Structures are given as structure tokens and as C-alpha cells.
Amino acid sequence: MRPLLEARGLRKHFPLRGGVLQRTQAWVRAVDDVSFEVAPGETLGIVGESGCGKSTLARLLLRLIEADAGVVRFDGEDLTRSKESRKRINYLSHYNALPEEMTVRSALEFYARIEGGDVDAVISLLSIENLKDKKISDLSQGQKKRISIAKVFLNERDLYLLDEPTSNLDPEVSKEVRDILLRLSKDRIVLYSSHNLYEANDVGTHLILVRDGTIGYFGKISDLESKEYRVGIKTTTDISKMIDAKLGDGGYYVLNVTTPQEAGLALKKLVENGVLVTEMRQLDNPLQELFEDNFSRRHPAKTEPRGES
């Protein structure tokens, strides 16, 4: 099956701030020779530190800024030339660009008149009935983020590109947004950028790890395996003499295992001994080791003469 979205050789350089425009002007490589492809039903997490090139990559994919080199194709069509392809895409910026003096309902109705969409359905989807009659200027930053997300989901699209979709949201609302992304990704593509490795692991099927504008890793999240797992177990009973677990931070008894099967056997032993386990979870993220390995090696900004584009 032909990939629905593909990027080939994307590159974008910006003048180094404070530099003097001359033949030796230094340039920062924001995105450098990035290539990947994503098919329907796949959710791609774009993960990296602030300033690594995540937002620039998102804007290049949507052609909000022009690339110095490379091409982006959506369903086989070059996005620089196909207006119809761009209509099948929706984008959430990490900025909350909303009309401050409108109520939430009025703002959503305004957007619906321009692009269509069901205002009542999206209000229900995002559970914002209690906000619909409030002015946007009176909302918290987290509430504004929720309205921005509602605006994006007014219409169904084949591709959603979301820049930091859960920033400034409390954990409960963040989970609701992640659940929506999972539902959307069953028959379309969802791309989102995030600093949150746990979010990437929970939502994504694929991962792009961006470092200094280049791809440090691209592939299936399921292909990444930890060498060791730290499993946290909560119980009202001291279990340290039953299994090799010690009480640690957050009230968890911490058990080190090398496979999920070992954790399951430990749980079985506790249950057979009459222990009531109230919570059991993996404490470490399988993406953490990959992330730390890539970002522990710091590099200065790459520069080149102005003459090379």
C-alpha cells in the first residue's frame, strides 16, 4: 500500500540570530535531511527537547514555511501544488490563537461557518459544556488549549498534525485527549509533537526522535525494548519478604525484572498469598533509554556559509 504521507530530504536553515548579513553569515540547521513515511492507522509521535526542530518539522510538513530542499507528498500529491490535499489536513499549533472576546460557542460557530462542522458534537466530544457560554478571555490556559483542540476536531480530516496537544492540560484531560487521538488514528494519520515520553509510548505506534534537526530514531515503538523493567506495586501489606521488592518513592514497592512475564509471576505469588494489590505499573518508560542516549551527546549549532542553501 502506498504511504499516505511521505517526506523526503526535508531541510530548513535559518540565519543565526545576531549574525551580520554577509557572505560568511552563519546558518542554523533547524531541519536537516529528514525523511520518513506514515500510513493510515499509524500515529507518529515527534519527540525531542525544546529547540530541536520539532515545530519547524511540523510546519514544513504542512508547508506553513517553505523548505530549502526536499518534498512532502500526501496521498501521492506534492503538498506545494495540491490545494485539495491540503484541505484533507488539520493542524493544531502550540499557540492558542482564539478570539478572546467571543464566547466558546460563538467562536466554534464562527469557525464552523467558515469550514463547516458540528459545534454541539465537538462540545460533547471534548466535554466542554460547562465552558460554552464563557468568554475565552476568562478561561485558564488549560481551558484555552481544550478549545483549540475542539476547533481542530470540528471537521474530520485524513491527517491531523498536533503540536504539543496536551501542554497546559491537567492529567485527566490529557488522558481524554490521548483517548481521542487513539480513536482518530484507526483509519487516518495522527502526527503530534511532545516532550512527554510517556505520552508517546501510550499513544504512538511510531516514533521520530529529533536531535539537532536530524532524526535520531524512526521506527515502531513496539520494537524498542528495555533491558530491565522497574515495576511499582502498591499494597497495604509489606511484601518485601515475599518477593524481591523494596519500598521506594510514591509508596510503591519496586521490583526489578527483565521480562513482563516475571512481573506476572510475582503478582500471581502475591495473590496466592492473600495480598490485595491495589496498583501495579511499569515505573520506567521504554523510550527513556533511547532519549537519554541521543540527548546526552550535546553538539553546538551547525553552521555553514551563506552561499550554500
PDB file of C-alpha atoms in Angstrom:
ATOM      1  CA  MET A   1       0.000   0.000   0.000  1.00  0.00           C
ATOM      2  CA  ARG A   2       1.312   3.438  -0.920  1.00  0.00           C
ATOM      3  CA  PRO A   3       2.162   5.586   2.132  1.00  0.00           C
ATOM      4  CA  LEU A   4      -0.382   8.340   2.681  1.00  0.00           C
ATOM      5  CA  LEU A   5       2.240  10.794   3.935  1.00  0.00           C
ATOM      6  CA  GLU A   6       5.895  10.805   2.967  1.00  0.00           C
ATOM      7  CA  ALA A   7       8.719  13.271   3.485  1.00  0.00           C
ATOM      8  CA  ARG A   8      11.936  13.069   1.508  1.00  0.00           C
ATOM      9  CA  GLY A   9      15.121  15.029   2.221  1.00  0.00           C
ATOM     10  CA  LEU A  10      13.491  17.915   4.112  1.00  0.00           C
ATOM     11  CA  ARG A  11      15.912  20.668   5.010  1.00  0.00           C
ATOM     12  CA  LYS A  12      15.423  24.120   6.529  1.00  0.00           C
ATOM     13  CA  HIS A  13      18.138  26.546   7.644  1.00  0.00           C
ATOM     14  CA  PHE A  14      17.704  29.881   9.440  1.00  0.00           C
ATOM     15  CA  PRO A  15      20.173  32.770   9.846  1.00  0.00           C
ATOM     16  CA  LEU A  16      21.944  32.635  13.198  1.00  0.00           C
ATOM     17  CA  ARG A  17      20.436  35.290  15.463  1.00  0.00           C
ATOM     18  CA  GLY A  18      22.681  38.267  15.984  1.00  0.00           C
ATOM     19  CA  GLY A  19      24.697  37.474  12.889  1.00  0.00           C
ATOM     20  CA  VAL A  20      25.655  40.095  10.333  1.00  0.00           C
ATOM     21  CA  LEU A  21      24.275  39.529   6.840  1.00  0.00           C
ATOM     22  CA  GLN A  22      27.373  38.979   4.763  1.00  0.00           C
ATOM     23  CA  ARG A  23      28.965  36.249   2.686  1.00  0.00           C
ATOM     24  CA  THR A  24      30.119  34.420   5.810  1.00  0.00           C
ATOM     25  CA  GLN A  25      26.690  34.597   7.509  1.00  0.00           C
ATOM     26  CA  ALA A  26      26.236  31.617   9.851  1.00  0.00           C
ATOM     27  CA  TRP A  27      23.132  29.474   9.454  1.00  0.00           C
ATOM     28  CA  VAL A  28      21.440  27.148  11.932  1.00  0.00           C
ATOM     29  CA  ARG A  29      20.259  23.819  10.536  1.00  0.00           C
ATOM     30  CA  ALA A  30      16.768  23.609  12.054  1.00  0.00           C
ATOM     31  CA  VAL A  31      15.838  20.531  10.000  1.00  0.00           C
ATOM     32  CA  ASP A  32      18.487  18.624   8.106  1.00  0.00           C
ATOM     33  CA  ASP A  33      17.780  15.873   5.550  1.00  0.00           C
ATOM     34  CA  VAL A  34      14.711  14.386   7.259  1.00  0.00           C
ATOM     35  CA  SER A  35      12.895  11.519   5.516  1.00  0.00           C
ATOM     36  CA  PHE A  36      10.111   9.201   6.711  1.00  0.00           C
ATOM     37  CA  GLU A  37       6.724   7.822   5.708  1.00  0.00           C
ATOM     38  CA  VAL A  38       3.487   7.167   7.587  1.00  0.00           C
ATOM     39  CA  ALA A  39       0.493   5.067   6.519  1.00  0.00           C
ATOM     40  CA  PRO A  40      -3.192   5.250   7.556  1.00  0.00           C
ATOM     41  CA  GLY A  41      -3.836   3.836  11.013  1.00  0.00           C
ATOM     42  CA  GLU A  42      -0.423   4.903  12.299  1.00  0.00           C
ATOM     43  CA  THR A  43       0.159   7.502  14.993  1.00  0.00           C
ATOM     44  CA  LEU A  44       3.542   9.193  14.846  1.00  0.00           C
ATOM     45  CA  GLY A  45       4.995  10.883  17.913  1.00  0.00           C
ATOM     46  CA  ILE A  46       7.612  13.542  17.164  1.00  0.00           C
ATOM     47  CA  VAL A  47       9.674  13.769  20.353  1.00  0.00           C
ATOM     48  CA  GLY A  48      12.599  15.952  21.323  1.00  0.00           C
ATOM     49  CA  GLU A  49      13.874  18.753  23.517  1.00  0.00           C
ATOM     50  CA  SER A  50      12.861  22.393  23.087  1.00  0.00           C
ATOM     51  CA  GLY A  51      14.628  23.914  20.097  1.00  0.00           C
ATOM     52  CA  CYS A  52      15.489  20.571  18.499  1.00  0.00           C
ATOM     53  CA  GLY A  53      13.380  21.234  15.370  1.00  0.00           C
ATOM     54  CA  LYS A  54      10.008  19.597  16.209  1.00  0.00           C
ATOM     55  CA  SER A  55       7.836  22.628  15.442  1.00  0.00           C
ATOM     56  CA  THR A  56       9.853  23.512  12.341  1.00  0.00           C
ATOM     57  CA  LEU A  57       9.368  19.969  11.058  1.00  0.00           C
ATOM     58  CA  ALA A  58       5.609  20.208  11.672  1.00  0.00           C
ATOM     59  CA  ARG A  59       5.385  23.496   9.749  1.00  0.00           C
ATOM     60  CA  LEU A  60       7.417  22.067   6.878  1.00  0.00           C
ATOM     61  CA  LEU A  61       5.062  19.096   6.613  1.00  0.00           C
ATOM     62  CA  LEU A  62       2.097  21.466   6.287  1.00  0.00           C
ATOM     63  CA  ARG A  63       4.008  23.869   4.054  1.00  0.00           C
ATOM     64  CA  LEU A  64       3.377  26.711   6.510  1.00  0.00           C
ATOM     65  CA  ILE A  65       7.020  27.528   5.795  1.00  0.00           C
ATOM     66  CA  GLU A  66       8.950  26.638   2.669  1.00  0.00           C
ATOM     67  CA  ALA A  67      11.724  24.073   2.786  1.00  0.00           C
ATOM     68  CA  ASP A  68      15.169  24.824   1.413  1.00  0.00           C
ATOM     69  CA  ALA A  69      15.172  21.319  -0.042  1.00  0.00           C
ATOM     70  CA  GLY A  70      13.035  18.189  -0.058  1.00  0.00           C
ATOM     71  CA  VAL A  71       9.438  17.292  -0.800  1.00  0.00           C
ATOM     72  CA  VAL A  72       6.308  16.327   1.146  1.00  0.00           C
ATOM     73  CA  ARG A  73       3.706  14.158  -0.591  1.00  0.00           C
ATOM     74  CA  PHE A  74       0.238  13.417   0.717  1.00  0.00           C
ATOM     75  CA  ASP A  75      -1.514  10.510  -0.979  1.00  0.00           C
ATOM     76  CA  GLY A  76       0.952  10.870  -3.850  1.00  0.00           C
ATOM     77  CA  GLU A  77       0.370  14.606  -4.357  1.00  0.00           C
ATOM     78  CA  ASP A  78       3.014  17.270  -3.759  1.00  0.00           C
ATOM     79  CA  LEU A  79       1.614  19.494  -0.981  1.00  0.00           C
ATOM     80  CA  THR A  80       3.177  22.585  -2.540  1.00  0.00           C
ATOM     81  CA  ARG A  81       0.957  22.145  -5.602  1.00  0.00           C
ATOM     82  CA  SER A  82      -2.209  20.381  -4.426  1.00  0.00           C
ATOM     83  CA  LYS A  83      -4.783  22.584  -2.659  1.00  0.00           C
ATOM     84  CA  GLU A  84      -7.180  19.635  -2.442  1.00  0.00           C
ATOM     85  CA  SER A  85      -4.620  17.612  -0.486  1.00  0.00           C
ATOM     86  CA  ARG A  86      -4.113  20.463   1.980  1.00  0.00           C
ATOM     87  CA  LYS A  87      -7.875  20.534   2.639  1.00  0.00           C
ATOM     88  CA  ARG A  88      -7.602  16.983   3.988  1.00  0.00           C
ATOM     89  CA  ILE A  89      -5.239  18.119   6.756  1.00  0.00           C
ATOM     90  CA  ASN A  90      -5.881  19.901  10.046  1.00  0.00           C
ATOM     91  CA  TYR A  91      -3.247  21.464  12.280  1.00  0.00           C
ATOM     92  CA  LEU A  92      -3.115  22.409  15.956  1.00  0.00           C
ATOM     93  CA  SER A  93      -0.454  24.965  16.799  1.00  0.00           C
ATOM     94  CA  HIS A  94       1.089  25.056  20.261  1.00  0.00           C
ATOM     95  CA  TYR A  95      -0.214  28.649  20.411  1.00  0.00           C
ATOM     96  CA  ASN A  96      -3.847  29.217  21.431  1.00  0.00           C
ATOM     97  CA  ALA A  97      -4.931  31.507  18.574  1.00  0.00           C
ATOM     98  CA  LEU A  98      -8.529  32.201  19.664  1.00  0.00           C
ATOM     99  CA  PRO A  99     -10.832  35.270  19.554  1.00  0.00           C
ATOM    100  CA  GLU A 100     -10.561  36.428  23.161  1.00  0.00           C
ATOM    101  CA  GLU A 101     -13.800  38.457  23.287  1.00  0.00           C
ATOM    102  CA  MET A 102     -16.053  35.705  21.932  1.00  0.00           C
ATOM    103  CA  THR A 103     -17.740  33.035  23.992  1.00  0.00           C
ATOM    104  CA  VAL A 104     -16.595  29.476  23.388  1.00  0.00           C
ATOM    105  CA  ARG A 105     -19.777  28.570  21.493  1.00  0.00           C
ATOM    106  CA  SER A 106     -19.659  31.748  19.390  1.00  0.00           C
ATOM    107  CA  ALA A 107     -16.018  31.092  18.461  1.00  0.00           C
ATOM    108  CA  LEU A 108     -16.707  27.496  17.446  1.00  0.00           C
ATOM    109  CA  GLU A 109     -19.777  28.581  15.447  1.00  0.00           C
ATOM    110  CA  PHE A 110     -17.613  31.187  13.719  1.00  0.00           C
ATOM    111  CA  TYR A 111     -15.093  28.530  12.651  1.00  0.00           C
ATOM    112  CA  ALA A 112     -17.908  26.176  11.649  1.00  0.00           C
ATOM    113  CA  ARG A 113     -19.389  28.809   9.317  1.00  0.00           C
ATOM    114  CA  ILE A 114     -16.024  29.055   7.557  1.00  0.00           C
ATOM    115  CA  GLU A 115     -15.102  25.378   7.306  1.00  0.00           C
ATOM    116  CA  GLY A 116     -18.225  23.507   8.378  1.00  0.00           C
ATOM    117  CA  GLY A 117     -18.538  21.140  11.315  1.00  0.00           C
ATOM    118  CA  ASP A 118     -20.863  20.160  14.145  1.00  0.00           C
ATOM    119  CA  VAL A 119     -20.407  22.507  17.113  1.00  0.00           C
ATOM    120  CA  ASP A 120     -22.601  20.529  19.525  1.00  0.00           C
ATOM    121  CA  ALA A 121     -20.810  17.277  18.671  1.00  0.00           C
ATOM    122  CA  VAL A 122     -17.356  18.702  19.338  1.00  0.00           C
ATOM    123  CA  ILE A 123     -18.520  20.358  22.588  1.00  0.00           C
ATOM    124  CA  SER A 124     -19.685  16.930  23.723  1.00  0.00           C
ATOM    125  CA  LEU A 125     -16.516  15.226  22.430  1.00  0.00           C
ATOM    126  CA  LEU A 126     -14.240  17.473  24.495  1.00  0.00           C
ATOM    127  CA  SER A 127     -16.659  17.683  27.473  1.00  0.00           C
ATOM    128  CA  ILE A 128     -16.695  21.490  27.457  1.00  0.00           C
ATOM    129  CA  GLU A 129     -20.436  22.065  28.079  1.00  0.00           C
ATOM    130  CA  ASN A 130     -19.546  23.988  31.241  1.00  0.00           C
ATOM    131  CA  LEU A 131     -17.349  26.374  29.218  1.00  0.00           C
ATOM    132  CA  LYS A 132     -19.514  27.038  26.160  1.00  0.00           C
ATOM    133  CA  ASP A 133     -21.038  30.309  27.451  1.00  0.00           C
ATOM    134  CA  LYS A 134     -17.828  31.714  28.935  1.00  0.00           C
ATOM    135  CA  LYS A 135     -15.638  34.290  27.215  1.00  0.00           C
ATOM    136  CA  ILE A 136     -12.368  32.883  26.006  1.00  0.00           C
ATOM    137  CA  SER A 137     -10.519  35.717  27.767  1.00  0.00           C
ATOM    138  CA  ASP A 138     -11.847  34.375  31.090  1.00  0.00           C
ATOM    139  CA  LEU A 139     -10.514  30.851  30.563  1.00  0.00           C
ATOM    140  CA  SER A 140      -7.356  29.362  32.011  1.00  0.00           C
ATOM    141  CA  GLN A 141      -4.508  28.379  29.678  1.00  0.00           C
ATOM    142  CA  GLY A 142      -5.500  24.739  30.010  1.00  0.00           C
ATOM    143  CA  GLN A 143      -9.105  25.512  29.116  1.00  0.00           C
ATOM    144  CA  LYS A 144      -7.973  27.541  26.100  1.00  0.00           C
ATOM    145  CA  LYS A 145      -5.910  24.582  24.932  1.00  0.00           C
ATOM    146  CA  ARG A 146      -9.023  22.438  25.141  1.00  0.00           C
ATOM    147  CA  ILE A 147     -10.972  24.912  22.984  1.00  0.00           C
ATOM    148  CA  SER A 148      -8.124  24.956  20.448  1.00  0.00           C
ATOM    149  CA  ILE A 149      -8.360  21.169  20.250  1.00  0.00           C
ATOM    150  CA  ALA A 150     -12.149  21.406  19.816  1.00  0.00           C
ATOM    151  CA  LYS A 151     -11.592  23.781  16.899  1.00  0.00           C
ATOM    152  CA  VAL A 152      -9.307  21.223  15.198  1.00  0.00           C
ATOM    153  CA  PHE A 153     -11.827  18.404  15.674  1.00  0.00           C
ATOM    154  CA  LEU A 154     -14.772  20.339  14.213  1.00  0.00           C
ATOM    155  CA  ASN A 155     -14.177  18.564  10.920  1.00  0.00           C
ATOM    156  CA  GLU A 156     -12.965  15.085  10.128  1.00  0.00           C
ATOM    157  CA  ARG A 157      -9.689  15.031   8.242  1.00  0.00           C
ATOM    158  CA  ASP A 158      -7.404  12.335   6.861  1.00  0.00           C
ATOM    159  CA  LEU A 159      -4.392  13.780   8.650  1.00  0.00           C
ATOM    160  CA  TYR A 160      -4.173  15.593  11.980  1.00  0.00           C
ATOM    161  CA  LEU A 161      -0.911  17.283  12.913  1.00  0.00           C
ATOM    162  CA  LEU A 162      -0.906  18.416  16.521  1.00  0.00           C
ATOM    163  CA  ASP A 163       1.891  20.476  18.062  1.00  0.00           C
ATOM    164  CA  GLU A 164       2.090  19.802  21.835  1.00  0.00           C
ATOM    165  CA  PRO A 165      -1.644  18.881  22.081  1.00  0.00           C
ATOM    166  CA  THR A 166      -1.675  18.234  25.844  1.00  0.00           C
ATOM    167  CA  SER A 167       0.558  21.043  27.101  1.00  0.00           C
ATOM    168  CA  ASN A 168      -1.044  23.015  29.971  1.00  0.00           C
ATOM    169  CA  LEU A 169      -3.714  20.324  30.458  1.00  0.00           C
ATOM    170  CA  ASP A 170      -4.279  18.527  33.732  1.00  0.00           C
ATOM    171  CA  PRO A 171      -3.641  14.750  33.740  1.00  0.00           C
ATOM    172  CA  GLU A 172      -7.321  13.793  33.470  1.00  0.00           C
ATOM    173  CA  VAL A 173      -7.952  15.996  30.423  1.00  0.00           C
ATOM    174  CA  SER A 174      -4.635  14.892  28.886  1.00  0.00           C
ATOM    175  CA  LYS A 175      -5.817  11.297  29.076  1.00  0.00           C
ATOM    176  CA  GLU A 176      -9.113  12.247  27.387  1.00  0.00           C
ATOM    177  CA  VAL A 177      -7.198  13.899  24.544  1.00  0.00           C
ATOM    178  CA  ARG A 178      -4.941  10.841  24.177  1.00  0.00           C
ATOM    179  CA  ASP A 179      -8.034   8.617  24.009  1.00  0.00           C
ATOM    180  CA  ILE A 180      -9.434  10.822  21.217  1.00  0.00           C
ATOM    181  CA  LEU A 181      -6.147  10.547  19.307  1.00  0.00           C
ATOM    182  CA  LEU A 182      -6.272   6.769  19.589  1.00  0.00           C
ATOM    183  CA  ARG A 183      -9.812   6.681  18.179  1.00  0.00           C
ATOM    184  CA  LEU A 184      -8.901   9.019  15.330  1.00  0.00           C
ATOM    185  CA  SER A 185      -5.835   7.045  14.324  1.00  0.00           C
ATOM    186  CA  LYS A 186      -7.714   3.845  13.464  1.00  0.00           C
ATOM    187  CA  ASP A 187      -8.352   4.900   9.858  1.00  0.00           C
ATOM    188  CA  ARG A 188      -6.333   8.086   9.433  1.00  0.00           C
ATOM    189  CA  ILE A 189      -2.940   9.522  10.325  1.00  0.00           C
ATOM    190  CA  VAL A 190      -2.212  11.416  13.521  1.00  0.00           C
ATOM    191  CA  LEU A 191       1.120  13.181  13.994  1.00  0.00           C
ATOM    192  CA  TYR A 192       1.857  15.004  17.206  1.00  0.00           C
ATOM    193  CA  SER A 193       4.900  16.572  18.808  1.00  0.00           C
ATOM    194  CA  SER A 194       5.567  16.222  22.505  1.00  0.00           C
ATOM    195  CA  HIS A 195       8.210  16.415  25.234  1.00  0.00           C
ATOM    196  CA  ASN A 196       6.336  13.678  27.088  1.00  0.00           C
ATOM    197  CA  LEU A 197       7.867  10.240  26.557  1.00  0.00           C
ATOM    198  CA  TYR A 198       5.057   8.508  28.447  1.00  0.00           C
ATOM    199  CA  GLU A 199       2.519  10.142  26.166  1.00  0.00           C
ATOM    200  CA  ALA A 200       4.442   8.994  23.099  1.00  0.00           C
ATOM    201  CA  ASN A 201       4.549   5.464  24.462  1.00  0.00           C
ATOM    202  CA  ASP A 202       0.814   5.449  25.323  1.00  0.00           C
ATOM    203  CA  VAL A 203      -0.481   6.912  22.068  1.00  0.00           C
ATOM    204  CA  GLY A 204       2.029   6.390  19.288  1.00  0.00           C
ATOM    205  CA  THR A 205       2.575   3.399  17.069  1.00  0.00           C
ATOM    206  CA  HIS A 206       5.707   5.017  15.601  1.00  0.00           C
ATOM    207  CA  LEU A 207       8.297   7.439  16.926  1.00  0.00           C
ATOM    208  CA  ILE A 208      10.538  10.109  15.453  1.00  0.00           C
ATOM    209  CA  LEU A 209      13.221  11.218  17.885  1.00  0.00           C
ATOM    210  CA  VAL A 210      14.525  14.608  16.723  1.00  0.00           C
ATOM    211  CA  ARG A 211      18.001  15.790  17.715  1.00  0.00           C
ATOM    212  CA  ASP A 212      19.609  18.953  16.347  1.00  0.00           C
ATOM    213  CA  GLY A 213      17.213  18.925  13.396  1.00  0.00           C
ATOM    214  CA  THR A 214      18.031  15.350  12.396  1.00  0.00           C
ATOM    215  CA  ILE A 215      16.322  12.035  13.078  1.00  0.00           C
ATOM    216  CA  GLY A 216      17.949  10.178  15.953  1.00  0.00           C
ATOM    217  CA  TYR A 217      15.452   7.330  15.632  1.00  0.00           C
ATOM    218  CA  PHE A 218      12.484   6.471  13.420  1.00  0.00           C
ATOM    219  CA  GLY A 219      10.559   3.245  13.775  1.00  0.00           C
ATOM    220  CA  LYS A 220       7.909   1.290  15.631  1.00  0.00           C
ATOM    221  CA  ILE A 221       7.660   1.938  19.357  1.00  0.00           C
ATOM    222  CA  SER A 222       6.921  -1.764  19.817  1.00  0.00           C
ATOM    223  CA  ASP A 223      10.431  -2.538  18.502  1.00  0.00           C
ATOM    224  CA  LEU A 224      12.015  -0.730  21.447  1.00  0.00           C
ATOM    225  CA  GLU A 225      12.665  -2.958  24.419  1.00  0.00           C
ATOM    226  CA  SER A 226      14.077  -2.131  27.818  1.00  0.00           C
ATOM    227  CA  LYS A 227      16.903  -4.270  29.180  1.00  0.00           C
ATOM    228  CA  GLU A 228      15.304  -4.083  32.620  1.00  0.00           C
ATOM    229  CA  TYR A 229      11.894  -3.087  33.930  1.00  0.00           C
ATOM    230  CA  ARG A 230      11.136  -1.413  37.233  1.00  0.00           C
ATOM    231  CA  VAL A 231       7.649  -2.422  38.287  1.00  0.00           C
ATOM    232  CA  GLY A 232       5.845  -0.475  41.013  1.00  0.00           C
ATOM    233  CA  ILE A 233       3.410  -2.362  43.248  1.00  0.00           C
ATOM    234  CA  LYS A 234       1.038  -0.689  45.729  1.00  0.00           C
ATOM    235  CA  THR A 235      -0.445  -2.723  48.543  1.00  0.00           C
ATOM    236  CA  THR A 236      -1.325  -2.320  52.223  1.00  0.00           C
ATOM    237  CA  THR A 237       0.876  -5.320  53.087  1.00  0.00           C
ATOM    238  CA  ASP A 238       4.655  -5.445  53.482  1.00  0.00           C
ATOM    239  CA  ILE A 239       5.605  -7.676  50.558  1.00  0.00           C
ATOM    240  CA  SER A 240       9.377  -7.265  50.783  1.00  0.00           C
ATOM    241  CA  LYS A 241       9.754 -10.732  52.374  1.00  0.00           C
ATOM    242  CA  MET A 242       7.547 -12.429  49.785  1.00  0.00           C
ATOM    243  CA  ILE A 243       9.230 -11.094  46.655  1.00  0.00           C
ATOM    244  CA  ASP A 244      12.461  -9.197  45.983  1.00  0.00           C
ATOM    245  CA  ALA A 245      10.892  -5.730  46.171  1.00  0.00           C
ATOM    246  CA  LYS A 246      11.813  -2.704  48.267  1.00  0.00           C
ATOM    247  CA  LEU A 247       9.622   0.217  49.313  1.00  0.00           C
ATOM    248  CA  GLY A 248      10.507   3.280  47.223  1.00  0.00           C
ATOM    249  CA  ASP A 249       9.213   6.704  46.224  1.00  0.00           C
ATOM    250  CA  GLY A 250       5.477   7.245  45.861  1.00  0.00           C
ATOM    251  CA  GLY A 251       4.589   4.362  48.155  1.00  0.00           C
ATOM    252  CA  TYR A 252       5.498   1.737  45.543  1.00  0.00           C
ATOM    253  CA  TYR A 253       7.300  -1.487  46.279  1.00  0.00           C
ATOM    254  CA  VAL A 254       9.839  -1.575  43.443  1.00  0.00           C
ATOM    255  CA  LEU A 255      10.517  -4.876  41.679  1.00  0.00           C
ATOM    256  CA  ASN A 256      13.288  -5.209  39.071  1.00  0.00           C
ATOM    257  CA  VAL A 257      12.518  -7.714  36.302  1.00  0.00           C
ATOM    258  CA  THR A 258      13.876  -8.441  32.823  1.00  0.00           C
ATOM    259  CA  THR A 259      10.604  -9.557  31.217  1.00  0.00           C
ATOM    260  CA  PRO A 260       6.885  -8.768  31.715  1.00  0.00           C
ATOM    261  CA  GLN A 261       6.389 -12.482  32.463  1.00  0.00           C
ATOM    262  CA  GLU A 262       8.492 -12.144  35.626  1.00  0.00           C
ATOM    263  CA  ALA A 263       6.229  -9.343  36.824  1.00  0.00           C
ATOM    264  CA  GLY A 264       3.193 -11.519  36.159  1.00  0.00           C
ATOM    265  CA  LEU A 265       4.650 -14.396  38.185  1.00  0.00           C
ATOM    266  CA  ALA A 266       5.367 -12.031  41.075  1.00  0.00           C
ATOM    267  CA  LEU A 267       1.772 -10.791  41.008  1.00  0.00           C
ATOM    268  CA  LYS A 268       0.493 -14.377  40.953  1.00  0.00           C
ATOM    269  CA  LYS A 269       2.608 -15.202  44.028  1.00  0.00           C
ATOM    270  CA  LEU A 270       1.241 -12.203  45.927  1.00  0.00           C
ATOM    271  CA  VAL A 271      -2.367 -13.079  45.118  1.00  0.00           C
ATOM    272  CA  GLU A 272      -1.826 -16.707  46.154  1.00  0.00           C
ATOM    273  CA  ASN A 273      -0.542 -15.387  49.498  1.00  0.00           C
ATOM    274  CA  GLY A 274      -3.705 -13.370  50.027  1.00  0.00           C
ATOM    275  CA  VAL A 275      -2.167  -9.964  49.301  1.00  0.00           C
ATOM    276  CA  LEU A 276      -4.511  -7.263  47.972  1.00  0.00           C
ATOM    277  CA  VAL A 277      -2.636  -5.408  45.196  1.00  0.00           C
ATOM    278  CA  THR A 278      -4.224  -2.002  44.595  1.00  0.00           C
ATOM    279  CA  GLU A 279      -1.922  -0.897  41.744  1.00  0.00           C
ATOM    280  CA  MET A 280       0.817  -2.345  39.578  1.00  0.00           C
ATOM    281  CA  ARG A 281       2.574  -0.343  36.888  1.00  0.00           C
ATOM    282  CA  GLN A 282       5.805  -0.021  34.956  1.00  0.00           C
ATOM    283  CA  LEU A 283       7.781   2.825  36.510  1.00  0.00           C
ATOM    284  CA  ASP A 284      10.205   3.398  33.636  1.00  0.00           C
ATOM    285  CA  ASN A 285       9.429   4.341  30.075  1.00  0.00           C
ATOM    286  CA  PRO A 286      10.973   2.122  27.373  1.00  0.00           C
ATOM    287  CA  LEU A 287      11.708   5.294  25.394  1.00  0.00           C
ATOM    288  CA  GLN A 288      13.751   6.876  28.199  1.00  0.00           C
ATOM    289  CA  GLU A 289      16.961   4.997  27.490  1.00  0.00           C
ATOM    290  CA  LEU A 290      16.755   5.854  23.794  1.00  0.00           C
ATOM    291  CA  PHE A 291      16.041   9.504  24.617  1.00  0.00           C
ATOM    292  CA  GLU A 292      18.901   9.823  27.101  1.00  0.00           C
ATOM    293  CA  ASP A 293      21.334   8.079  24.748  1.00  0.00           C
ATOM    294  CA  ASN A 294      20.557  10.555  21.970  1.00  0.00           C
ATOM    295  CA  PHE A 295      20.468  13.726  24.043  1.00  0.00           C
ATOM    296  CA  SER A 296      23.369  13.087  26.382  1.00  0.00           C
ATOM    297  CA  ARG A 297      25.651  13.904  23.461  1.00  0.00           C
ATOM    298  CA  ARG A 298      25.362  17.662  23.044  1.00  0.00           C
ATOM    299  CA  HIS A 299      26.506  19.338  19.843  1.00  0.00           C
ATOM    300  CA  PRO A 300      26.894  23.040  19.086  1.00  0.00           C
ATOM    301  CA  ALA A 301      24.674  24.518  16.390  1.00  0.00           C
ATOM    302  CA  LYS A 302      25.886  23.500  12.952  1.00  0.00           C
ATOM    303  CA  THR A 303      26.705  26.419  10.707  1.00  0.00           C
ATOM    304  CA  GLU A 304      27.654  26.858   7.105  1.00  0.00           C
ATOM    305  CA  PRO A 305      28.462  29.683   4.689  1.00  0.00           C
ATOM    306  CA  ARG A 306      25.567  31.719   3.369  1.00  0.00           C
ATOM    307  CA  GLY A 307      26.304  30.645  -0.195  1.00  0.00           C
ATOM    308  CA  GLU A 308      25.011  27.069   0.418  1.00  0.00           C
ATOM    309  CA  SER A 309      21.217  26.849   0.583  1.00  0.00           C
TER     310      SER A 309
END
